XYZ file of C-alpha atoms in Angstrom:
649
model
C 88.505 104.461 93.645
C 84.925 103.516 93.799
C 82.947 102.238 90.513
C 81.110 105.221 89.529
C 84.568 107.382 89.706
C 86.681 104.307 87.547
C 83.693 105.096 84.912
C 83.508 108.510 84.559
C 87.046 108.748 84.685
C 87.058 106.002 81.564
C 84.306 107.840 79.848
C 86.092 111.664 80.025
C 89.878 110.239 79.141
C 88.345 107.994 76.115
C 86.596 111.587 75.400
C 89.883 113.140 75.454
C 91.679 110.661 73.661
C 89.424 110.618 70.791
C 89.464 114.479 70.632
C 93.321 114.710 70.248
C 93.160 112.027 67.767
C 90.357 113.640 66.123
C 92.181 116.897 65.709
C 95.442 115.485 64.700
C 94.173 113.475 61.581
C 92.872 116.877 60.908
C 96.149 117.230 59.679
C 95.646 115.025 56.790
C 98.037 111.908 57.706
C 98.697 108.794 55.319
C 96.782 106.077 56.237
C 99.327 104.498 57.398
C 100.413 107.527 60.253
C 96.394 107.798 60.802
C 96.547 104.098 61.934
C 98.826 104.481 64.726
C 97.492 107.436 65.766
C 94.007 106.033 66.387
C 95.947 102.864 67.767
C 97.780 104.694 70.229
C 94.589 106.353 71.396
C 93.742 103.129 72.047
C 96.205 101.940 74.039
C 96.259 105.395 76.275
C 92.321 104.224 76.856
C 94.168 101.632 79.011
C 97.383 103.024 80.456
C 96.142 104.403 83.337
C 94.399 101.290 84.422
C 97.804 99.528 83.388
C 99.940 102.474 85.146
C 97.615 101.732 88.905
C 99.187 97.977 88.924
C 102.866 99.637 89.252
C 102.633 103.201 89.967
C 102.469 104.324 93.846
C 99.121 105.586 95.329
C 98.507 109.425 95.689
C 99.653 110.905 98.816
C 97.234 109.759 101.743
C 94.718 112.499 102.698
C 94.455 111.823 106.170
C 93.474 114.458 109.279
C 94.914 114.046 112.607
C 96.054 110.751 114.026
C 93.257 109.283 116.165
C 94.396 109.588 119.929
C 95.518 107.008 121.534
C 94.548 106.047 125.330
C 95.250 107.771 128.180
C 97.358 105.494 130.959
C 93.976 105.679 132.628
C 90.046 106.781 131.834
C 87.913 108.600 133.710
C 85.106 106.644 135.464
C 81.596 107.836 134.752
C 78.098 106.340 135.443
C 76.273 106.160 132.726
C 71.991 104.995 131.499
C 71.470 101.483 131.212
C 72.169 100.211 127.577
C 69.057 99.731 125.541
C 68.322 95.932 125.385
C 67.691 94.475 122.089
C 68.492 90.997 120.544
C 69.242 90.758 116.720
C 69.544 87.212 115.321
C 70.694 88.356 112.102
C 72.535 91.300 109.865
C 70.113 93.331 108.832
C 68.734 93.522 105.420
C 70.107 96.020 103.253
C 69.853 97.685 99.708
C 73.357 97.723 97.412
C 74.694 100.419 96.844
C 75.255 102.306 93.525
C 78.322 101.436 93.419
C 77.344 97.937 93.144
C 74.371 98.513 91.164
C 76.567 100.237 88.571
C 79.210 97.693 88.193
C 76.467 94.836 88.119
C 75.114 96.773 84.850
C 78.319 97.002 83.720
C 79.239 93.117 84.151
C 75.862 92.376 82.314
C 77.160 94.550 79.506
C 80.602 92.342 79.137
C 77.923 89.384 79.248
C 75.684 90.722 76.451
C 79.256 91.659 73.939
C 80.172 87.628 74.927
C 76.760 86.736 73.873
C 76.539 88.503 70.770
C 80.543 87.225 69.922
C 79.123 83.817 70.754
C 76.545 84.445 68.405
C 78.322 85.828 65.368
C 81.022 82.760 65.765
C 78.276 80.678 64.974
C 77.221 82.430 62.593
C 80.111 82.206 60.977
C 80.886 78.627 61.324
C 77.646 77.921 59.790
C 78.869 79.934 56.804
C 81.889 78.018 56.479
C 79.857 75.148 56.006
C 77.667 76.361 53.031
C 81.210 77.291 51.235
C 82.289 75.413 48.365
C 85.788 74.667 46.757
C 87.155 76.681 43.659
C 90.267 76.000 41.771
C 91.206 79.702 42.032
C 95.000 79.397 43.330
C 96.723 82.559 44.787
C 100.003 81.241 45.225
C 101.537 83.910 42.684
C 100.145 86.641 44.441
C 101.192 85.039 48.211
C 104.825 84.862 46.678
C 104.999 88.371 45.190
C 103.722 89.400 48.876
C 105.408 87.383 50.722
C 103.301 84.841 52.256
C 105.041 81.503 52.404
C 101.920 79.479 52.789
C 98.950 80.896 50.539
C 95.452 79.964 51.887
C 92.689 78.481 50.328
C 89.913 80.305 48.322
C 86.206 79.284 48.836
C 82.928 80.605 47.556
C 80.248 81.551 49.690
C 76.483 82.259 48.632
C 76.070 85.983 49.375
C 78.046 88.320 51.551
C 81.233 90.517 51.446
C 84.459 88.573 50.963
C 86.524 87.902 53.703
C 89.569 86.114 55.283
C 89.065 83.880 58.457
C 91.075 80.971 60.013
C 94.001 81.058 62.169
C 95.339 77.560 61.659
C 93.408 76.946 58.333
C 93.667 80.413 56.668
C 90.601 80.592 54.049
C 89.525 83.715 51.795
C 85.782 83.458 50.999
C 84.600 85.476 47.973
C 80.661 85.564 47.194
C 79.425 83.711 43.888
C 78.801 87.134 42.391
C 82.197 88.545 42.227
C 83.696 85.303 41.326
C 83.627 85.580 38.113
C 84.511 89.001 37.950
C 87.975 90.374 36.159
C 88.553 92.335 39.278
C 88.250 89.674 41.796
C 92.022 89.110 42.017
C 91.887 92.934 43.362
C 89.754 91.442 45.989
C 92.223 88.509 46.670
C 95.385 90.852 47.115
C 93.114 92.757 49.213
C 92.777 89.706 51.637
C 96.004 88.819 51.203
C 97.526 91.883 52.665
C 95.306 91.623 55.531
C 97.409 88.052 55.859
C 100.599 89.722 55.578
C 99.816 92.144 57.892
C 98.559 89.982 60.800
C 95.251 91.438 60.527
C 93.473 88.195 62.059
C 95.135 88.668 65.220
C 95.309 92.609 65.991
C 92.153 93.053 64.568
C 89.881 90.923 67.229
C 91.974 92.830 70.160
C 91.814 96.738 68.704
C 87.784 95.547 68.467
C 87.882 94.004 71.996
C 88.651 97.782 73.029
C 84.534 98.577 73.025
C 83.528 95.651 74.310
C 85.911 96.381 77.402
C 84.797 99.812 77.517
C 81.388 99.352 76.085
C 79.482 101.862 78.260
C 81.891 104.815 76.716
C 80.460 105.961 73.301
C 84.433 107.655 72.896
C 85.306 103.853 72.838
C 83.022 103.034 70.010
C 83.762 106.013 67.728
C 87.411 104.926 68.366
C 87.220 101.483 67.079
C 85.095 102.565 63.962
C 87.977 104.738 63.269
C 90.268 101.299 63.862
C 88.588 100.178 61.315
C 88.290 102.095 58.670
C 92.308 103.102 58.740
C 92.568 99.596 58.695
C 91.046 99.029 55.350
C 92.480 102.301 54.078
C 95.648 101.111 54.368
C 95.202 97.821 52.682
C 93.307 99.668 50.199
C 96.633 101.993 49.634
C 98.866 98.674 49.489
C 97.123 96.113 47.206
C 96.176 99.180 44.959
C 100.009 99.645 44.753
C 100.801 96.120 44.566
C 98.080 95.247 41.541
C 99.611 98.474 39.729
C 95.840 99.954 38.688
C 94.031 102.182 41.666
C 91.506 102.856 39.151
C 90.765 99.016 38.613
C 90.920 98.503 42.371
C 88.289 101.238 42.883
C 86.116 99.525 40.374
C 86.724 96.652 42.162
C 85.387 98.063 45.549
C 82.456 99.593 44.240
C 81.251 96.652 42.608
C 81.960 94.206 45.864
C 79.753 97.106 47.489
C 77.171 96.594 44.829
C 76.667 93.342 44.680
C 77.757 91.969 48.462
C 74.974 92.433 51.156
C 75.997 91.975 55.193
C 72.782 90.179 56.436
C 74.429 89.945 59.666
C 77.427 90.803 61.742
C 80.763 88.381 61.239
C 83.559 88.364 63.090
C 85.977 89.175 60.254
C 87.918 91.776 58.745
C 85.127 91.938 55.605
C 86.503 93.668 52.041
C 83.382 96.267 52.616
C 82.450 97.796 56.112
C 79.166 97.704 57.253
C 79.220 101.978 58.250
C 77.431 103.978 56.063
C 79.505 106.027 54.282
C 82.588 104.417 54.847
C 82.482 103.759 50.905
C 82.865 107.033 49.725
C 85.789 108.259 51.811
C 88.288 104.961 51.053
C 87.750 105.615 47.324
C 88.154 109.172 48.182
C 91.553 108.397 50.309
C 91.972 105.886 47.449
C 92.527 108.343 44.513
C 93.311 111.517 45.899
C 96.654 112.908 46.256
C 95.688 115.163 49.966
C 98.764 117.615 50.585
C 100.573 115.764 53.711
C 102.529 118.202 56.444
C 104.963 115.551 57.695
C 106.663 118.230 60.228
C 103.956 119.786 61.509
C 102.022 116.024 61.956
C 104.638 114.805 63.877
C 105.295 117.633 66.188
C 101.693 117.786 67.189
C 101.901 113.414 67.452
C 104.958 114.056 69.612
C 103.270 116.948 71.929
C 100.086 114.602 71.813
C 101.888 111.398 73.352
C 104.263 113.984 75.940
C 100.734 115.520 77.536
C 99.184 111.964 77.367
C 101.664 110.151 79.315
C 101.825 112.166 82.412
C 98.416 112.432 82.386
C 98.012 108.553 82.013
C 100.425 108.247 84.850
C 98.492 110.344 87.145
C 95.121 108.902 86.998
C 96.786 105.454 87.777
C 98.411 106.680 90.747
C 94.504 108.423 91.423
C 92.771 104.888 90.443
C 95.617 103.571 92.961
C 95.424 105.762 96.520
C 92.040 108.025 95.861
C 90.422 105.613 98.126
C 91.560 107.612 101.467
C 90.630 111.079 99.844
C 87.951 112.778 102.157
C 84.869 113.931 100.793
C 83.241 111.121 99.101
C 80.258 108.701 99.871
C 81.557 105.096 101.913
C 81.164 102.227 99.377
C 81.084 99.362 101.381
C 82.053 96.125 100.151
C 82.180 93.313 101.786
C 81.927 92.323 105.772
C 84.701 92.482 108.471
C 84.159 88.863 109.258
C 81.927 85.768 107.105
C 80.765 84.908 110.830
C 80.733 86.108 114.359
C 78.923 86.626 118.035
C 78.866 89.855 118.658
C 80.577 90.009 122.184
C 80.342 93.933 123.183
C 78.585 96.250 121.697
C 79.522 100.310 121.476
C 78.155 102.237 124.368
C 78.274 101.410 128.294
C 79.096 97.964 129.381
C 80.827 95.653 131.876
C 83.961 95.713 132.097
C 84.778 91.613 131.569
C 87.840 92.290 134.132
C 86.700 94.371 136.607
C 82.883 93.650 136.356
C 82.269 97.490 136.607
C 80.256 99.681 134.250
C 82.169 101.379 131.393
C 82.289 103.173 127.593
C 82.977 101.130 124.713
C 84.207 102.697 121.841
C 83.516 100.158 119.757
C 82.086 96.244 119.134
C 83.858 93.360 119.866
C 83.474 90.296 117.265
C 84.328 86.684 118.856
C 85.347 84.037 116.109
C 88.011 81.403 116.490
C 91.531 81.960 116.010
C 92.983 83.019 112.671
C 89.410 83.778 111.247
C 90.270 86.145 108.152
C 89.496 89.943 109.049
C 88.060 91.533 105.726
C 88.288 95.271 104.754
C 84.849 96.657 104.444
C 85.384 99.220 102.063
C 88.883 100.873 100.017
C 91.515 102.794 102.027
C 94.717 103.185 102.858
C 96.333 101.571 105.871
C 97.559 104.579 107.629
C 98.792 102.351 111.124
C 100.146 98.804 111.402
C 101.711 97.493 114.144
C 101.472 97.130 118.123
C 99.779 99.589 120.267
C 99.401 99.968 123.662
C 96.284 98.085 124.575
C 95.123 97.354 121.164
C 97.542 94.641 120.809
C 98.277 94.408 116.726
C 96.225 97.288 115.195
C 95.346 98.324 111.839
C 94.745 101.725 111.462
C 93.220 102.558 108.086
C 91.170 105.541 106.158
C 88.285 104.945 103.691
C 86.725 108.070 102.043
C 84.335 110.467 103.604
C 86.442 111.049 106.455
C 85.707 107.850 107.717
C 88.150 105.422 109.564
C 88.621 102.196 110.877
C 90.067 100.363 114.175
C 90.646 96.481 114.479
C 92.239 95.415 117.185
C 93.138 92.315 119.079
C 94.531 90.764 116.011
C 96.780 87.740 115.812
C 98.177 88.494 112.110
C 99.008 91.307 110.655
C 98.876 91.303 106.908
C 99.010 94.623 105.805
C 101.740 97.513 106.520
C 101.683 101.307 106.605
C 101.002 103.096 103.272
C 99.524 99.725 101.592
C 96.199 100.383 99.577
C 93.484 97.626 100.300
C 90.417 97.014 98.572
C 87.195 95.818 100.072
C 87.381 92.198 101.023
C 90.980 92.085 100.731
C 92.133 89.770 104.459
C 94.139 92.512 106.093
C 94.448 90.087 109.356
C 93.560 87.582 111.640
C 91.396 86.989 114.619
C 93.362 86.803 117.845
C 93.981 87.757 121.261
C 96.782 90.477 120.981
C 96.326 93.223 123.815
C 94.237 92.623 126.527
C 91.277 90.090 126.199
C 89.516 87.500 127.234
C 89.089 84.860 124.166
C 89.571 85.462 120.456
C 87.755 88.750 118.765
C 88.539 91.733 116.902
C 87.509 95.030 118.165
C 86.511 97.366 115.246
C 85.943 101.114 115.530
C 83.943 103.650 113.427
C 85.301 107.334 113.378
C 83.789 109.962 111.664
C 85.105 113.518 112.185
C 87.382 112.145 114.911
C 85.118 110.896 116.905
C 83.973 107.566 117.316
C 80.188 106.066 116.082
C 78.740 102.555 116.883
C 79.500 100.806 113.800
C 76.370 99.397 113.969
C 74.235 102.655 112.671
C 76.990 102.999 110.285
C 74.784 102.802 106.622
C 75.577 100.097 104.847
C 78.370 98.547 107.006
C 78.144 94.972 107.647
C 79.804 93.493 110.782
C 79.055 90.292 109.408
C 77.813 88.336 106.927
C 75.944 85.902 110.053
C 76.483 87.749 113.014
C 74.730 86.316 116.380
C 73.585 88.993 119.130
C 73.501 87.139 122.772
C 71.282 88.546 124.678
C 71.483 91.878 126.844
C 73.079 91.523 129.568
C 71.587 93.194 132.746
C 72.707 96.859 133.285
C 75.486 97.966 135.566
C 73.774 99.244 138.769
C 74.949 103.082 139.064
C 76.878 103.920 142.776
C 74.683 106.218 145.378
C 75.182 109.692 144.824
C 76.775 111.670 146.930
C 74.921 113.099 149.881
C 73.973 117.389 149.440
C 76.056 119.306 151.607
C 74.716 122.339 153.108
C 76.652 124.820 150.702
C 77.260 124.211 146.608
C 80.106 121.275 147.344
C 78.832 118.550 145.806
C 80.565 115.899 144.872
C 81.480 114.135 141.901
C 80.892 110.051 141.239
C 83.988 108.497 142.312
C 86.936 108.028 139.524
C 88.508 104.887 139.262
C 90.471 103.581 136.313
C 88.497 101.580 133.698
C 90.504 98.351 133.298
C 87.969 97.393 130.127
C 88.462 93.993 128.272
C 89.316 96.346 125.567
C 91.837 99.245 126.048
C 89.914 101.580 124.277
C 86.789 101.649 126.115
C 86.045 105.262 127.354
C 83.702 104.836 130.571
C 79.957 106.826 130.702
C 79.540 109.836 131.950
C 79.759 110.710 135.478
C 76.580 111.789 137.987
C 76.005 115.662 138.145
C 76.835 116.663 141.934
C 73.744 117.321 143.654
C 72.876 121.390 144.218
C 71.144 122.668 147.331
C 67.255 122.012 146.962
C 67.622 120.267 143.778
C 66.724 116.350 143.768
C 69.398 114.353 142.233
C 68.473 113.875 138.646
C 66.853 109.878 137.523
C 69.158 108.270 134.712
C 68.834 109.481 131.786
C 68.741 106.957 127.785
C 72.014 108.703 126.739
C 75.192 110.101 127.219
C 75.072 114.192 127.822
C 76.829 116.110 125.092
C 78.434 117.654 127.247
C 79.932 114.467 129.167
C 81.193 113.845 125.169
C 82.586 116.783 125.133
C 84.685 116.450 127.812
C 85.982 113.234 126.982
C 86.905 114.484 123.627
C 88.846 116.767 125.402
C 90.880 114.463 127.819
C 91.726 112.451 124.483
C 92.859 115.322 122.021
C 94.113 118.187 124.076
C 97.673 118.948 124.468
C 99.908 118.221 127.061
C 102.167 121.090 128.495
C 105.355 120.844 127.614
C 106.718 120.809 130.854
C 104.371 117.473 131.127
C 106.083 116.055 128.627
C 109.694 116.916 129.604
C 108.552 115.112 133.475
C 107.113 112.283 131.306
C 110.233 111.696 129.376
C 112.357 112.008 132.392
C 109.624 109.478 134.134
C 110.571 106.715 132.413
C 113.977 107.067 132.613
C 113.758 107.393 136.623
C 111.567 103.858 136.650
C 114.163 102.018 134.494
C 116.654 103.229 136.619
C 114.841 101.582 139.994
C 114.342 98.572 138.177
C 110.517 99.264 137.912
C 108.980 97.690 134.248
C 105.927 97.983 133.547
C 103.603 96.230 130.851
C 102.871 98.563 127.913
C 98.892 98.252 129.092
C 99.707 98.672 133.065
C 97.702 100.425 134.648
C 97.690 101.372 138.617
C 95.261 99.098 140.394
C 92.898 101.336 142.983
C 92.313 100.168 146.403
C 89.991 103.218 146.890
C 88.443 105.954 144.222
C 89.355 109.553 144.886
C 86.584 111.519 146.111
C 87.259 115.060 144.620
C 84.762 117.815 145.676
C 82.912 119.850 142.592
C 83.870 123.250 142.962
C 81.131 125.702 144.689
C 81.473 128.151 141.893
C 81.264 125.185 139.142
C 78.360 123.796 140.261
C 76.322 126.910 140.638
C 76.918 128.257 137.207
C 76.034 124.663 136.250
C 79.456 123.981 134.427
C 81.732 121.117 133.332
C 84.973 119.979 133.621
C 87.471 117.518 132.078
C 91.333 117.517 133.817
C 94.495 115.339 133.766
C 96.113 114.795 136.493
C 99.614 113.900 136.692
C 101.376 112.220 140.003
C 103.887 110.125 141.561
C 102.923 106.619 143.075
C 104.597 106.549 146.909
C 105.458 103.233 147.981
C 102.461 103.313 150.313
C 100.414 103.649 147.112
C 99.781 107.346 147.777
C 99.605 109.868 145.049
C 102.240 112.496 145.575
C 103.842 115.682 143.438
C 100.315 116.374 141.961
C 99.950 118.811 139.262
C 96.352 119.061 137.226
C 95.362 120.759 133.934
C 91.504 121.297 133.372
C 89.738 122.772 130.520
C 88.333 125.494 133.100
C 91.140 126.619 135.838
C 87.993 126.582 138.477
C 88.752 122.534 138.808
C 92.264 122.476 138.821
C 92.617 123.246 142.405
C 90.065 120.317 143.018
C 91.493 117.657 140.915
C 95.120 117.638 142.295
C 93.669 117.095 146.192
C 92.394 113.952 144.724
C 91.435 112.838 148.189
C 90.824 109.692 149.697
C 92.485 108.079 146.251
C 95.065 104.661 147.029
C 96.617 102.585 144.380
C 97.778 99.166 145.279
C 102.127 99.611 145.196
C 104.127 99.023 142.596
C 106.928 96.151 143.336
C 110.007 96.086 141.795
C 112.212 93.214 140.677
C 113.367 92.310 143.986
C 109.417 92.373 145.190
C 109.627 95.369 147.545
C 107.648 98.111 147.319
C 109.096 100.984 144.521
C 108.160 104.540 143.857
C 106.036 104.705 140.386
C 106.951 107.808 138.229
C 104.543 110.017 136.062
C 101.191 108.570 136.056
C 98.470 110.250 134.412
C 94.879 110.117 135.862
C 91.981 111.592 134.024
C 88.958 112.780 135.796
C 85.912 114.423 134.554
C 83.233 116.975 136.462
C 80.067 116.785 134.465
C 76.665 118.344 134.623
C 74.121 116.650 131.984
């Protein structure tokens, strides 16, 4: 969950909290009951934070799986890639996400401060005490205390107990004389009984925590008042007089003056008003409802828990819920050469000019791979091509690729944070050196992660310079009648599997001039290649598929999970008359049979307009290098698919 959601969801449940607690002391409690109720809304404040750590995320909100590669990708000719030559990440605003939790880290800093500050404080009042020959013992023994602290006199101020190894209760030189002040003693002494010096400093460490939540404050004010109200209630009973005790509170009220904050349990509160209601709680006899108090404590605590539960579970997984703004974090990698960028390329293997999904970041071997922002891993493992693969979704509808890893180092279902190392920098799948190659998709389709706002690839990422631009093949020559024909199709054999090749040439029409290259991909050239990725395959397809494989184990033919047929010469289809008149565009799959000449055979295609289909399965002039099988002879290849694209810009 990002920062702004962890503090309005801390703000509304500490509102809630203090509501219900609020409404039950309604109810008119002993101070004793009131107590824990205001300490259990306490601890419900953190429960759900406490309940993320061991509950199980909320069920991923995911859309479709992103599709994998076809056995082959259409070849396309494409603009020249802008050139451009970055030497460093660019310079870029935080987001308010981290604004907000830098305010709130300068918050925790100012409550240190000021606790730094009142400890000295303090200590400096220590030091101005004196010794008196005021023993307590009888009272420690009556209350049980086995060791019975000091007593010391201070100048001015409210009395109080401090000291954890050398237990002290200070009384100011005005009440010290008093006939009441053993009132005040018992007072303190219960607090010692009671363990007051310890749970008091961590049922007050509740605001500082939480200090942007006014719920949080009003909470711990009511901390402390049932705190004194029911050590007020005790020593009253233990001294035997509640009238003398209450004469003994007003006149430490009187006569004591807080100059400045302590950080002690003192015998009067510094809250105006506070006064009035423990003499009030002090001497009245309030009609308590036992029953009807601790059915509504019980339903209280049975709606709180679930409800605690839940939001850890939300805190947990609600990074992959769609919908919400991309917090990012931290950079894939601390330092890398960007290789490849997104867009039309060379293909490092076959030196010919393709579509990149995504960017390729060189660093050496085992360089930690960072999450960028929260998610949940939604893939982990090997993939055809990618080599090891994390798969994950961050919010907005927004998901991420890396590829080409060595380690692995989260699994499927895990919840990462950003910056957590999810894996390693390798050479998994097919490449040439050690990288990662990360993809961006929004909406399911891929975006160069480099206009992505806020992402950073990097935290010192090195652009080499452009390389020159693939030179695009001759068109086709204008036959007398509408027969133009497509830019030849070849399989992309990219240094990474998922690059997607630029869009083809539109075939030339009669009297028209072939069109210059244009500075981007047509939309509907994306179009079409969305299609070829997401569409379904028949279901006879699949059934040959299936049956495929099984024939080419049975021949002894294996193939690598990233083969891919080898072409000796690019089919030459012809664009259909009708097509290219009305100016339309085509995507198909085409499914064959590799001969042992290296001939296509049993051709079947499936276009997203029937006027190609007849077209595509001719594929004419096409010859794959043959397949051999494991005695090296020549072997019949079953079920390859070939994708091939007809598209007017």
């Amino acid at each position: 969950m990002s920062v702004p959601g962890l503090v309005l969801l801390a703000v509304v449940w500490s509102g809630m909290l203090w509501l219900a607690a609020h409404l039950i002391c309604r109810l008119n409690p002993s101070p004793r009951a009131a107590q824990a109720i205001w300490r259990g809304a306490a601890l419900m404040m953190l429960a759900p934070f406490a309940a993320s750590l061991a509950v199980p995320g909320l069920p991923q909100v995911a859309g479709q799986a992103l599709p994998d590669l076809p056995v082959l990708e259409p070849f396309r000719v494409a603009p020249e890639p802008a050139e451009f030559a970055v030497e460093a990440a660019p310079l870029r605003l935080p987001d308010a996400g981290m604004i907000l939790l830098g305010l709130i880290v300068s918050g925790w800093l100012v409550r240190l401060t000021l606790w730094a500050a009142s400890q000295i404080r303090l200590q400096r009042l220590k030091q101005r005490a004196f010794r008196t020959r005021r023993s307590v013992r009888h009272w420690a023994e009556a209350i049980g205390i086995r060791w019975a602290p000091d007593v010391r006199i201070v100048p001015a101020g409210p009395a109080f107990l401090a000291g954890i190894f050398r237990r002290t209760i200070f009384i100011p030189s005005a009440l010290a004389a008093s006939s009441d002040t053993h009132q005040i003693l018992v007072h303190e002494l219960v607090h010692l009984k009671r363990g007051d010096l310890v749970t008091r400093p961590l049922e007050r460490l509740l605001a500082d925590i939480f200090w942007f939540s006014p719920f949080a404050w009003w909470i711990r004010d009511q901390l402390d008042y049932w705190r004194e109200a029911v050590v007020d209630e005790t020593a009253a009973d233990l001294t035997g007089d509640r009238i003398a005790y209450a004469r003994a509170l007003t006149s430490a009220a009187r006569v004591s003056r807080i100059e400045a904050v302590l950080p002690v349990a003192a015998f009067t509160l510094r809250k105006e008003g506070t006064l009035k209601m423990r003499l009030t709680e002090l001497l009245s006899e309030p009609a308590r409802r036992p029953r009807r108090l601790g059915m509504a404590m019980a339903a209280a605590f049975a709606l709180a828990t679930p409800l605690a539960l839940a939001q850890g579970m939300l805190i947990k997984g609600a990074a992959a819920l769609p919908g919400a703004d991309v917090p990012y974090g931290h950079a894939v990698l601390d330092e890398a050469k960007l290789t490849s960028t997104y867009g039309v390329r060379l293909d490092p293997f076959t030196k010919k000019p393709g579509w990149h999904n995504g960017v390729d970041l060189a660093a050496p071997h085992g360089t930690p791979i960072y999450a960028p922002t929260d998610g949940v891993v939604t893939f982990s493992g090997d993939k055809q091509g990618y080599g090891n693969l994390i798969e994950y979704q961050g919010a907005g509808d927004v998901r991420y690729r890396f590829g080409q890893m060595k380690e692995i180092k989260v699994a499927e279902g895990d919840a990462v944070k950003a910056g957590d190392v999810i894996g390693t920098v390798g050479t998994s799948g097919r490449a040439t050196g050690p990288h990662v190659h990360f993809e961006v998709w929004r909406d399911e389709s891929p975006i160069d992660p480099e206009t992505e706002p806020g992402l950073v690839l990097a935290e010192k990422l090195h652009h080499p310079p452009a390389p020159p631009a693939p030179p695009a093949p001759p068109a086709p020559s204008a036959p007398a009648v509408p027969n133009a024909a497509p830019a030849p199709v070849a399989p992309a054999q990219n240094g990474s599997p998922d690059a997607t090749p630029a869009p083809a040439a539109p075939p030339e029409l009669p009297g028209v001039p072939a069109p210059a290259p244009v500075a981007a991909v047509p939309d509907a050239c994306k179009e079409l290649h969305n299609w070829v990725k997401q569409a379904p395959m028949p279901a006879e397809w699949k059934a040959r598929m299936e049956a495929a494989k099984a024939e080419n184990a049975a021949a002894g033919v294996k193939l690598a999970r990233d083969w891919r047929p080898e072409a000796l010469s690019n089919p030459v289809p012809s664009y259909p008359p009708a097509a290219a008149t009305e100016g339309k565009s085509g995507a198909c799959r085409v499914l064959f049979d590799l001969g042992t000449e290296g001939l296509p055979k049993n051709v079947v295609a499936s276009c997203s307009d029937a006027v190609f289909e007849a077209s595509a399965a001719e594929l004419p002039g096409a010859r794959f290098k043959p397949v051999l099988d494991k005695n090296g002879q020549p072997a019949e290849v079953k079920g390859i698919l070939y994708p091939m694209e007809y598209c007017i810009g």
